Amino acid sequence: MKTIKGPGIFLAQFLGDESPFNSLESICKWAKSIGFEGVQIPTWATNYFDLKLAAESTDYAQQIKGQIKEWGLSITELSTHLQGQLVAVHPAYDEMFDGFAPSQYHKNPKARTEWAIQQLKYAAKASRNLGLEAVATFSGALLWHTVYPWPQRPAGLVDTGFNELANRWLPILNEYEENGVDLCYEIHPGEDLHDGVSYERFLKKVNNHARACLLYDPSHFVLQGMDYLSYIDYYHERIKMFHVKDAEFNPTGKQGVYGGYSDWIDRAGRFRSLGDGQVDFKAVFSKLAGYDFDSWAVMEWECAIKHPEQGAIEGAKFIADHIIRVTDKAFDDFASTGSNEELNRRILGLD
């Protein structure tokens, strides 16, 4: 077995205009000061990190890596969630998702998609230059508006959608193969890859591509009523990244999974700071350790109640307390009688 690395922190929810959140240096020093050992970098925040330059310049990539090391941290992974979302967008969501891309691509879905695909390819090369093993992303969605089968879906609609999704992602996945980096889809409502069945549909369409891996985040399964522990049993070979995020689901006679269009604070299912929700993280960390997961445990903070800085301070300790230093011996080794083939055969009555 292997020991999970951490705690890490996904920086996306903490970026801001005021110190210590307004530069890569100051936010990294803040993260280190409250107990984190690694940072997951959102690549769309160009004033913190230049993705294109990191892909094209090993000198820049090594400079960033060296600086973060000087600040006492490691880079856990790069995140391309927003760019991944834009690889596949149904026209109904065009205006809402335009804000994920630079202004020159607004109201031009084709150009926006091309930009997003190039961003994903840059992330593969940048990760190679940084010595990283995986990149986080979203799949995007062409079919999400049909997630509930009413009106009845025309025959073949889902197959057509997943064929197109695979056609868009295959060249990207091949780029990741060339660079020796895994691409990890966060299974997430709003994406065509939102549960195990939809992931398997996609995996089949991309010919079980070795780089089409998973970012495991149990919070999204709590909100769907899924078994987030047996999910690990099914997909542990593909899980290469881990977001430590908590959630709670408290359905009532008035609302359930769909939430009645309520704001986050009023939803039956909502994300919570670590330890405030319903995820059994002792079981999660134990199961991941049992399957030899040895990458980073990265806190993603999302909570409608608690202040993010309090959530971060508590989260660093929470993860550190849950990481299992795996054993290198059996607990009952003290009672071992030793073994050899002659003894084994006698015990089994074979001689």
mmCIF file of C-alpha atoms in Angstrom:
data_model
loop_
_atom_site.group_PDB
_atom_site.id
_atom_site.type_symbol
_atom_site.label_atom_id
_atom_site.label_comp_id
_atom_site.label_asym_id
_atom_site.label_seq_id
_atom_site.Cartn_x
_atom_site.Cartn_y
_atom_site.Cartn_z
ATOM 1 C CA MET A 1 0.000 0.000 0.000
ATOM 2 C CA LYS A 2 0.992 3.636 -0.464
ATOM 3 C CA THR A 3 0.440 6.774 1.577
ATOM 4 C CA ILE A 4 -1.689 9.571 0.116
ATOM 5 C CA LYS A 5 0.069 12.932 -0.241
ATOM 6 C CA GLY A 6 -1.326 16.083 1.310
ATOM 7 C CA PRO A 7 -2.926 18.196 2.380
ATOM 8 C CA GLY A 8 -3.318 20.123 -0.842
ATOM 9 C CA ILE A 9 -5.626 23.019 -1.671
ATOM 10 C CA PHE A 10 -7.428 23.926 -4.890
ATOM 11 C CA LEU A 11 -6.766 27.648 -5.195
ATOM 12 C CA ALA A 12 -9.718 28.546 -7.447
ATOM 13 C CA GLN A 13 -12.187 29.519 -4.710
ATOM 14 C CA PHE A 14 -9.617 31.674 -2.897
ATOM 15 C CA LEU A 15 -8.357 33.946 -5.676
ATOM 16 C CA GLY A 16 -9.109 37.614 -5.082
ATOM 17 C CA ASP A 17 -8.111 41.238 -5.387
ATOM 18 C CA GLU A 18 -6.831 41.683 -1.840
ATOM 19 C CA SER A 19 -3.715 40.317 -0.162
ATOM 20 C CA PRO A 20 -2.878 37.512 0.457
ATOM 21 C CA PHE A 21 -5.088 36.221 -2.352
ATOM 22 C CA ASN A 22 -4.034 38.544 -5.168
ATOM 23 C CA SER A 23 -0.790 36.922 -6.375
ATOM 24 C CA LEU A 24 0.638 33.438 -6.725
ATOM 25 C CA GLU A 25 3.383 34.180 -4.211
ATOM 26 C CA SER A 26 1.157 35.615 -1.490
ATOM 27 C CA ILE A 27 -1.576 32.988 -1.820
ATOM 28 C CA CYS A 28 0.989 30.191 -1.722
ATOM 29 C CA LYS A 29 2.629 31.622 1.382
ATOM 30 C CA TRP A 30 -0.806 31.913 2.996
ATOM 31 C CA ALA A 31 -1.639 28.299 2.112
ATOM 32 C CA LYS A 32 1.646 27.114 3.606
ATOM 33 C CA SER A 33 1.096 29.156 6.771
ATOM 34 C CA ILE A 34 -2.173 27.357 7.550
ATOM 35 C CA GLY A 35 -0.843 23.856 6.980
ATOM 36 C CA PHE A 36 -1.101 22.967 3.301
ATOM 37 C CA GLU A 37 1.713 21.159 1.478
ATOM 38 C CA GLY A 38 0.506 21.443 -2.108
ATOM 39 C CA VAL A 39 -1.470 23.739 -4.402
ATOM 40 C CA GLN A 40 -3.683 22.852 -7.361
ATOM 41 C CA ILE A 41 -3.447 25.707 -9.846
ATOM 42 C CA PRO A 42 -6.453 26.971 -11.867
ATOM 43 C CA THR A 43 -5.012 27.622 -15.311
ATOM 44 C CA TRP A 44 -7.622 30.171 -16.385
ATOM 45 C CA ALA A 45 -6.304 32.691 -13.805
ATOM 46 C CA THR A 46 -3.689 34.153 -16.138
ATOM 47 C CA ASN A 47 -2.400 36.761 -13.686
ATOM 48 C CA TYR A 48 -1.276 33.902 -11.427
ATOM 49 C CA PHE A 49 -0.031 31.408 -14.013
ATOM 50 C CA ASP A 50 0.668 31.618 -17.771
ATOM 51 C CA LEU A 51 -0.499 28.286 -19.189
ATOM 52 C CA LYS A 52 0.676 28.889 -22.761
ATOM 53 C CA LEU A 53 4.112 29.983 -21.601
ATOM 54 C CA ALA A 54 4.416 26.983 -19.287
ATOM 55 C CA ALA A 55 3.656 24.756 -22.278
ATOM 56 C CA GLU A 56 6.140 26.454 -24.574
ATOM 57 C CA SER A 57 8.938 27.304 -22.149
ATOM 58 C CA THR A 58 10.568 24.751 -19.875
ATOM 59 C CA ASP A 59 12.473 27.632 -18.284
ATOM 60 C CA TYR A 60 9.237 29.338 -17.201
ATOM 61 C CA ALA A 61 7.751 26.054 -15.991
ATOM 62 C CA GLN A 62 10.839 25.264 -13.927
ATOM 63 C CA GLN A 63 10.885 28.828 -12.577
ATOM 64 C CA ILE A 64 7.296 28.505 -11.335
ATOM 65 C CA LYS A 65 7.982 25.064 -9.902
ATOM 66 C CA GLY A 66 11.112 26.342 -8.171
ATOM 67 C CA GLN A 67 9.376 29.372 -6.713
ATOM 68 C CA ILE A 68 6.558 27.290 -5.279
ATOM 69 C CA LYS A 69 9.123 24.901 -3.818
ATOM 70 C CA GLU A 70 10.899 27.864 -2.193
ATOM 71 C CA TRP A 71 7.588 28.808 -0.600
ATOM 72 C CA GLY A 72 7.476 25.332 0.938
ATOM 73 C CA LEU A 73 4.890 23.783 -1.388
ATOM 74 C CA SER A 74 4.500 21.444 -4.340
ATOM 75 C CA ILE A 75 2.217 21.792 -7.344
ATOM 76 C CA THR A 76 -0.299 18.970 -7.059
ATOM 77 C CA GLU A 77 -1.893 19.337 -10.502
ATOM 78 C CA LEU A 78 -3.155 21.910 -12.977
ATOM 79 C CA SER A 79 -6.899 22.497 -13.311
ATOM 80 C CA THR A 80 -8.631 23.133 -16.640
ATOM 81 C CA HIS A 81 -12.216 22.858 -15.399
ATOM 82 C CA LEU A 82 -13.496 25.999 -17.128
ATOM 83 C CA GLN A 83 -11.750 25.264 -20.421
ATOM 84 C CA GLY A 84 -12.953 21.658 -20.360
ATOM 85 C CA GLN A 85 -16.511 22.874 -19.910
ATOM 86 C CA LEU A 86 -16.154 24.820 -23.158
ATOM 87 C CA VAL A 87 -15.073 21.817 -25.226
ATOM 88 C CA ALA A 88 -18.763 20.906 -25.473
ATOM 89 C CA VAL A 89 -21.528 23.458 -24.848
ATOM 90 C CA HIS A 90 -25.150 23.123 -25.899
ATOM 91 C CA PRO A 91 -26.360 26.371 -27.544
ATOM 92 C CA ALA A 92 -28.884 26.918 -24.745
ATOM 93 C CA TYR A 93 -25.940 27.639 -22.422
ATOM 94 C CA ASP A 94 -23.805 29.721 -24.775
ATOM 95 C CA GLU A 95 -24.341 33.093 -23.126
ATOM 96 C CA MET A 96 -23.944 31.736 -19.599
ATOM 97 C CA PHE A 97 -20.662 30.001 -20.455
ATOM 98 C CA ASP A 98 -19.171 32.814 -22.541
ATOM 99 C CA GLY A 99 -17.725 34.250 -19.339
ATOM 100 C CA PHE A 100 -15.428 31.222 -19.044
ATOM 101 C CA ALA A 101 -13.466 32.386 -22.118
ATOM 102 C CA PRO A 102 -11.627 35.616 -23.025
ATOM 103 C CA SER A 103 -13.907 38.335 -24.383
ATOM 104 C CA GLN A 104 -12.680 37.955 -27.972
ATOM 105 C CA TYR A 105 -14.394 34.552 -28.120
ATOM 106 C CA HIS A 106 -17.775 35.667 -26.770
ATOM 107 C CA LYS A 107 -20.742 35.096 -29.103
ATOM 108 C CA ASN A 108 -18.537 32.889 -31.273
ATOM 109 C CA PRO A 109 -19.052 29.297 -30.098
ATOM 110 C CA LYS A 110 -16.838 27.735 -32.758
ATOM 111 C CA ALA A 111 -13.864 29.946 -31.944
ATOM 112 C CA ARG A 112 -14.508 29.484 -28.224
ATOM 113 C CA THR A 113 -14.417 25.697 -28.600
ATOM 114 C CA GLU A 114 -11.186 25.859 -30.593
ATOM 115 C CA TRP A 115 -9.648 28.051 -27.887
ATOM 116 C CA ALA A 116 -10.723 25.611 -25.180
ATOM 117 C CA ILE A 117 -9.275 22.620 -27.005
ATOM 118 C CA GLN A 118 -5.960 24.407 -27.441
ATOM 119 C CA GLN A 119 -5.957 25.276 -23.749
ATOM 120 C CA LEU A 120 -6.347 21.597 -22.858
ATOM 121 C CA LYS A 121 -3.432 20.734 -25.129
ATOM 122 C CA TYR A 122 -1.296 23.441 -23.545
ATOM 123 C CA ALA A 123 -2.081 21.943 -20.138
ATOM 124 C CA ALA A 124 -0.720 18.563 -21.245
ATOM 125 C CA LYS A 125 2.597 20.087 -22.309
ATOM 126 C CA ALA A 126 2.768 22.404 -19.307
ATOM 127 C CA SER A 127 2.209 19.468 -16.961
ATOM 128 C CA ARG A 128 4.997 17.534 -18.652
ATOM 129 C CA ASN A 129 7.314 20.535 -18.261
ATOM 130 C CA LEU A 130 6.355 20.806 -14.588
ATOM 131 C CA GLY A 131 6.850 17.096 -13.953
ATOM 132 C CA LEU A 132 3.173 16.543 -13.118
ATOM 133 C CA GLU A 133 1.239 13.360 -13.756
ATOM 134 C CA ALA A 134 -2.388 14.508 -14.147
ATOM 135 C CA VAL A 135 -4.660 17.399 -15.148
ATOM 136 C CA ALA A 136 -8.168 18.096 -13.812
ATOM 137 C CA THR A 137 -11.021 18.994 -16.154
ATOM 138 C CA PHE A 138 -14.740 18.863 -16.946
ATOM 139 C CA SER A 139 -16.168 17.014 -19.948
ATOM 140 C CA GLY A 140 -18.596 19.695 -21.045
ATOM 141 C CA ALA A 141 -22.143 18.763 -22.016
ATOM 142 C CA LEU A 142 -24.187 18.419 -25.177
ATOM 143 C CA LEU A 143 -26.929 16.325 -23.561
ATOM 144 C CA TRP A 144 -27.422 17.743 -20.069
ATOM 145 C CA HIS A 145 -30.720 19.403 -21.016
ATOM 146 C CA THR A 146 -32.041 15.893 -21.725
ATOM 147 C CA VAL A 147 -30.854 14.346 -18.428
ATOM 148 C CA TYR A 148 -34.467 13.633 -17.426
ATOM 149 C CA PRO A 149 -36.170 11.628 -20.185
ATOM 150 C CA TRP A 150 -39.132 13.925 -20.668
ATOM 151 C CA PRO A 151 -39.975 14.802 -23.338
ATOM 152 C CA GLN A 152 -39.072 11.340 -24.552
ATOM 153 C CA ARG A 153 -35.624 11.352 -26.121
ATOM 154 C CA PRO A 154 -35.577 10.441 -29.832
ATOM 155 C CA ALA A 155 -33.996 7.061 -30.531
ATOM 156 C CA GLY A 156 -30.235 7.375 -30.944
ATOM 157 C CA LEU A 157 -29.986 10.894 -29.459
ATOM 158 C CA VAL A 158 -27.715 9.859 -26.569
ATOM 159 C CA ASP A 159 -25.496 7.827 -28.886
ATOM 160 C CA THR A 160 -25.157 10.780 -31.263
ATOM 161 C CA GLY A 161 -24.257 13.083 -28.393
ATOM 162 C CA PHE A 162 -21.591 10.786 -26.987
ATOM 163 C CA ASN A 163 -20.162 10.179 -30.450
ATOM 164 C CA GLU A 164 -19.675 13.913 -30.848
ATOM 165 C CA LEU A 165 -18.278 14.290 -27.334
ATOM 166 C CA ALA A 166 -15.739 11.542 -28.022
ATOM 167 C CA ASN A 167 -14.777 13.085 -31.374
ATOM 168 C CA ARG A 168 -13.946 16.339 -29.617
ATOM 169 C CA TRP A 169 -11.981 14.743 -26.798
ATOM 170 C CA LEU A 170 -10.023 12.038 -28.639
ATOM 171 C CA PRO A 171 -7.430 14.415 -30.158
ATOM 172 C CA ILE A 172 -6.994 15.977 -26.718
ATOM 173 C CA LEU A 173 -6.573 12.602 -25.038
ATOM 174 C CA ASN A 174 -4.004 11.642 -27.668
ATOM 175 C CA GLU A 175 -2.072 14.802 -26.818
ATOM 176 C CA TYR A 176 -2.037 13.705 -23.193
ATOM 177 C CA GLU A 177 -0.765 10.279 -24.209
ATOM 178 C CA GLU A 178 2.070 11.896 -26.145
ATOM 179 C CA ASN A 179 3.035 13.916 -23.081
ATOM 180 C CA GLY A 180 2.671 11.078 -20.561
ATOM 181 C CA VAL A 181 -0.047 12.834 -18.539
ATOM 182 C CA ASP A 182 -3.469 11.603 -17.371
ATOM 183 C CA LEU A 183 -6.567 13.714 -18.042
ATOM 184 C CA CYS A 184 -8.939 13.417 -15.096
ATOM 185 C CA TYR A 185 -12.618 14.190 -15.602
ATOM 186 C CA GLU A 186 -14.435 15.437 -12.526
ATOM 187 C CA ILE A 187 -17.734 13.573 -12.549
ATOM 188 C CA HIS A 188 -20.172 16.389 -11.910
ATOM 189 C CA PRO A 189 -23.814 17.406 -12.454
ATOM 190 C CA GLY A 190 -24.047 19.716 -15.453
ATOM 191 C CA GLU A 191 -21.525 17.576 -17.369
ATOM 192 C CA ASP A 192 -22.325 14.750 -19.742
ATOM 193 C CA LEU A 193 -19.967 12.724 -17.521
ATOM 194 C CA HIS A 194 -21.947 12.998 -14.276
ATOM 195 C CA ASP A 195 -22.009 9.411 -12.921
ATOM 196 C CA GLY A 196 -20.509 5.990 -13.527
ATOM 197 C CA VAL A 197 -22.898 4.999 -16.328
ATOM 198 C CA SER A 198 -22.243 8.187 -18.320
ATOM 199 C CA TYR A 199 -18.478 7.842 -17.781
ATOM 200 C CA GLU A 200 -18.596 4.270 -19.087
ATOM 201 C CA ARG A 201 -20.542 5.439 -22.163
ATOM 202 C CA PHE A 202 -17.806 7.950 -22.870
ATOM 203 C CA LEU A 203 -14.994 5.509 -22.151
ATOM 204 C CA LYS A 204 -16.426 3.067 -24.694
ATOM 205 C CA LYS A 205 -16.612 5.820 -27.323
ATOM 206 C CA VAL A 206 -12.948 6.788 -26.797
ATOM 207 C CA ASN A 207 -11.864 3.144 -27.081
ATOM 208 C CA ASN A 208 -11.044 2.843 -23.369
ATOM 209 C CA HIS A 209 -8.341 5.465 -23.822
ATOM 210 C CA ALA A 210 -5.670 4.980 -21.164
ATOM 211 C CA ARG A 211 -5.555 8.703 -20.377
ATOM 212 C CA ALA A 212 -9.324 9.144 -19.870
ATOM 213 C CA CYS A 213 -9.114 9.030 -16.088
ATOM 214 C CA LEU A 214 -11.095 10.333 -13.124
ATOM 215 C CA LEU A 215 -11.022 13.005 -10.467
ATOM 216 C CA TYR A 216 -12.840 11.543 -7.465
ATOM 217 C CA ASP A 217 -15.016 13.973 -5.492
ATOM 218 C CA PRO A 218 -17.535 12.235 -3.194
ATOM 219 C CA SER A 219 -19.588 15.386 -2.625
ATOM 220 C CA HIS A 220 -21.159 15.166 -6.085
ATOM 221 C CA PHE A 221 -22.298 11.615 -5.417
ATOM 222 C CA VAL A 222 -23.913 12.556 -2.096
ATOM 223 C CA LEU A 223 -26.042 15.122 -3.937
ATOM 224 C CA GLN A 224 -27.108 12.465 -6.468
ATOM 225 C CA GLY A 225 -27.880 9.794 -3.883
ATOM 226 C CA MET A 226 -25.061 7.572 -5.178
ATOM 227 C CA ASP A 227 -22.874 5.146 -3.236
ATOM 228 C CA TYR A 228 -19.593 7.059 -3.223
ATOM 229 C CA LEU A 229 -17.687 4.181 -1.595
ATOM 230 C CA SER A 230 -18.604 1.414 -4.029
ATOM 231 C CA TYR A 231 -17.811 3.911 -6.814
ATOM 232 C CA ILE A 232 -14.167 3.574 -5.715
ATOM 233 C CA ASP A 233 -14.457 -0.209 -6.003
ATOM 234 C CA TYR A 234 -15.692 0.147 -9.575
ATOM 235 C CA TYR A 235 -13.275 2.793 -10.804
ATOM 236 C CA HIS A 236 -10.192 2.773 -8.577
ATOM 237 C CA GLU A 237 -7.930 1.888 -11.496
ATOM 238 C CA ARG A 238 -8.994 5.092 -13.248
ATOM 239 C CA ILE A 239 -9.012 7.407 -10.202
ATOM 240 C CA LYS A 240 -5.866 9.523 -10.412
ATOM 241 C CA MET A 241 -6.980 12.660 -8.542
ATOM 242 C CA PHE A 242 -8.947 13.353 -5.358
ATOM 243 C CA HIS A 243 -10.905 16.434 -4.300
ATOM 244 C CA VAL A 244 -11.708 16.355 -0.614
ATOM 245 C CA LYS A 245 -15.062 18.138 -0.470
ATOM 246 C CA ASP A 246 -17.982 17.572 1.858
ATOM 247 C CA ALA A 247 -21.723 17.737 1.211
ATOM 248 C CA GLU A 248 -25.090 16.993 2.776
ATOM 249 C CA PHE A 249 -28.404 15.839 1.354
ATOM 250 C CA ASN A 250 -31.481 16.452 3.503
ATOM 251 C CA PRO A 251 -34.606 15.916 1.383
ATOM 252 C CA THR A 252 -37.937 17.139 2.690
ATOM 253 C CA GLY A 253 -41.576 16.956 1.662
ATOM 254 C CA LYS A 254 -40.935 20.078 -0.424
ATOM 255 C CA GLN A 255 -37.716 19.330 -2.309
ATOM 256 C CA GLY A 256 -35.117 16.720 -3.140
ATOM 257 C CA VAL A 257 -32.312 16.289 -5.664
ATOM 258 C CA TYR A 258 -33.571 18.974 -8.058
ATOM 259 C CA GLY A 259 -33.798 21.664 -5.389
ATOM 260 C CA GLY A 260 -36.761 23.687 -6.645
ATOM 261 C CA TYR A 261 -34.461 26.344 -8.195
ATOM 262 C CA SER A 262 -33.414 27.353 -4.674
ATOM 263 C CA ASP A 263 -30.168 29.139 -3.879
ATOM 264 C CA TRP A 264 -27.451 26.969 -2.341
ATOM 265 C CA ILE A 265 -28.300 27.910 1.235
ATOM 266 C CA ASP A 266 -31.884 26.655 0.788
ATOM 267 C CA ARG A 267 -31.241 23.476 -1.200
ATOM 268 C CA ALA A 268 -31.802 19.993 0.189
ATOM 269 C CA GLY A 269 -28.422 19.066 -1.264
ATOM 270 C CA ARG A 270 -25.591 21.490 -0.654
ATOM 271 C CA PHE A 271 -21.821 21.513 -0.320
ATOM 272 C CA ARG A 272 -20.294 21.998 3.113
ATOM 273 C CA SER A 273 -16.896 22.692 4.633
ATOM 274 C CA LEU A 274 -14.912 19.614 5.560
ATOM 275 C CA GLY A 275 -16.365 17.820 8.552
ATOM 276 C CA ASP A 276 -19.673 19.697 8.422
ATOM 277 C CA GLY A 277 -21.353 17.401 5.892
ATOM 278 C CA GLN A 278 -22.248 13.745 5.585
ATOM 279 C CA VAL A 279 -19.305 12.217 3.701
ATOM 280 C CA ASP A 280 -17.639 9.395 5.631
ATOM 281 C CA PHE A 281 -14.080 10.460 4.942
ATOM 282 C CA LYS A 282 -12.565 7.836 7.238
ATOM 283 C CA ALA A 283 -14.042 5.214 4.951
ATOM 284 C CA VAL A 284 -13.029 7.137 1.806
ATOM 285 C CA PHE A 285 -9.391 7.509 2.860
ATOM 286 C CA SER A 286 -9.271 3.879 4.008
ATOM 287 C CA LYS A 287 -10.652 2.587 0.718
ATOM 288 C CA LEU A 288 -8.327 4.733 -1.390
ATOM 289 C CA ALA A 289 -5.348 3.616 0.686
ATOM 290 C CA GLY A 290 -6.404 0.002 0.234
ATOM 291 C CA TYR A 291 -6.312 0.500 -3.540
ATOM 292 C CA ASP A 292 -2.813 2.074 -3.434
ATOM 293 C CA PHE A 293 -3.935 5.605 -4.349
ATOM 294 C CA ASP A 294 -0.789 7.662 -3.753
ATOM 295 C CA SER A 295 -1.580 11.019 -5.347
ATOM 296 C CA TRP A 296 -2.735 14.165 -3.552
ATOM 297 C CA ALA A 297 -5.706 14.748 -1.261
ATOM 298 C CA VAL A 298 -6.720 18.256 -2.351
ATOM 299 C CA MET A 299 -9.282 20.330 -0.474
ATOM 300 C CA GLU A 300 -11.891 22.000 -2.648
ATOM 301 C CA TRP A 301 -13.744 24.455 -0.453
ATOM 302 C CA GLU A 302 -17.379 25.176 -1.283
ATOM 303 C CA CYS A 303 -19.832 26.045 1.459
ATOM 304 C CA ALA A 304 -22.866 28.314 1.603
ATOM 305 C CA ILE A 305 -22.479 28.889 5.352
ATOM 306 C CA LYS A 306 -18.883 28.991 6.569
ATOM 307 C CA HIS A 307 -16.291 31.654 5.704
ATOM 308 C CA PRO A 308 -13.690 30.320 3.238
ATOM 309 C CA GLU A 309 -10.703 31.201 5.416
ATOM 310 C CA GLN A 310 -12.148 29.299 8.371
ATOM 311 C CA GLY A 311 -12.953 26.432 6.017
ATOM 312 C CA ALA A 312 -9.365 26.404 4.730
ATOM 313 C CA ILE A 313 -7.765 26.459 8.186
ATOM 314 C CA GLU A 314 -9.999 23.635 9.392
ATOM 315 C CA GLY A 315 -9.640 21.792 6.082
ATOM 316 C CA ALA A 316 -5.857 21.548 6.204
ATOM 317 C CA LYS A 317 -5.978 19.869 9.607
ATOM 318 C CA PHE A 318 -8.946 17.715 8.603
ATOM 319 C CA ILE A 319 -7.068 16.235 5.651
ATOM 320 C CA ALA A 320 -3.846 15.797 7.613
ATOM 321 C CA ASP A 321 -5.761 13.929 10.320
ATOM 322 C CA HIS A 322 -7.397 11.625 7.748
ATOM 323 C CA ILE A 323 -4.309 10.699 5.728
ATOM 324 C CA ILE A 324 -3.356 7.158 6.671
ATOM 325 C CA ARG A 325 0.323 6.384 7.008
ATOM 326 C CA VAL A 326 0.056 2.899 5.600
ATOM 327 C CA THR A 327 1.648 0.008 7.421
ATOM 328 C CA ASP A 328 4.638 -1.917 6.126
ATOM 329 C CA LYS A 329 3.920 -5.021 8.173
ATOM 330 C CA ALA A 330 1.005 -7.128 9.370
ATOM 331 C CA PHE A 331 -0.306 -6.436 12.875
ATOM 332 C CA ASP A 332 0.057 -10.086 13.847
ATOM 333 C CA ASP A 333 3.639 -10.519 12.640
ATOM 334 C CA PHE A 334 4.684 -10.956 16.273
ATOM 335 C CA ALA A 335 2.929 -14.342 16.237
ATOM 336 C CA SER A 336 4.409 -15.559 12.984
ATOM 337 C CA THR A 337 5.755 -19.106 12.996
ATOM 338 C CA GLY A 338 7.689 -18.599 9.800
ATOM 339 C CA SER A 339 7.025 -20.741 6.771
ATOM 340 C CA ASN A 340 8.550 -23.059 4.234
ATOM 341 C CA GLU A 341 7.113 -25.415 1.641
ATOM 342 C CA GLU A 342 7.755 -28.527 3.748
ATOM 343 C CA LEU A 343 5.853 -27.019 6.716
ATOM 344 C CA ASN A 344 2.994 -25.846 4.487
ATOM 345 C CA ARG A 345 2.515 -29.312 3.020
ATOM 346 C CA ARG A 346 2.477 -30.896 6.462
ATOM 347 C CA ILE A 347 -0.155 -28.405 7.705
ATOM 348 C CA LEU A 348 -2.355 -29.216 4.717
ATOM 349 C CA GLY A 349 -1.874 -32.956 5.271
ATOM 350 C CA LEU A 350 -0.266 -33.405 1.887
ATOM 351 C CA ASP A 351 2.718 -35.414 3.161
#
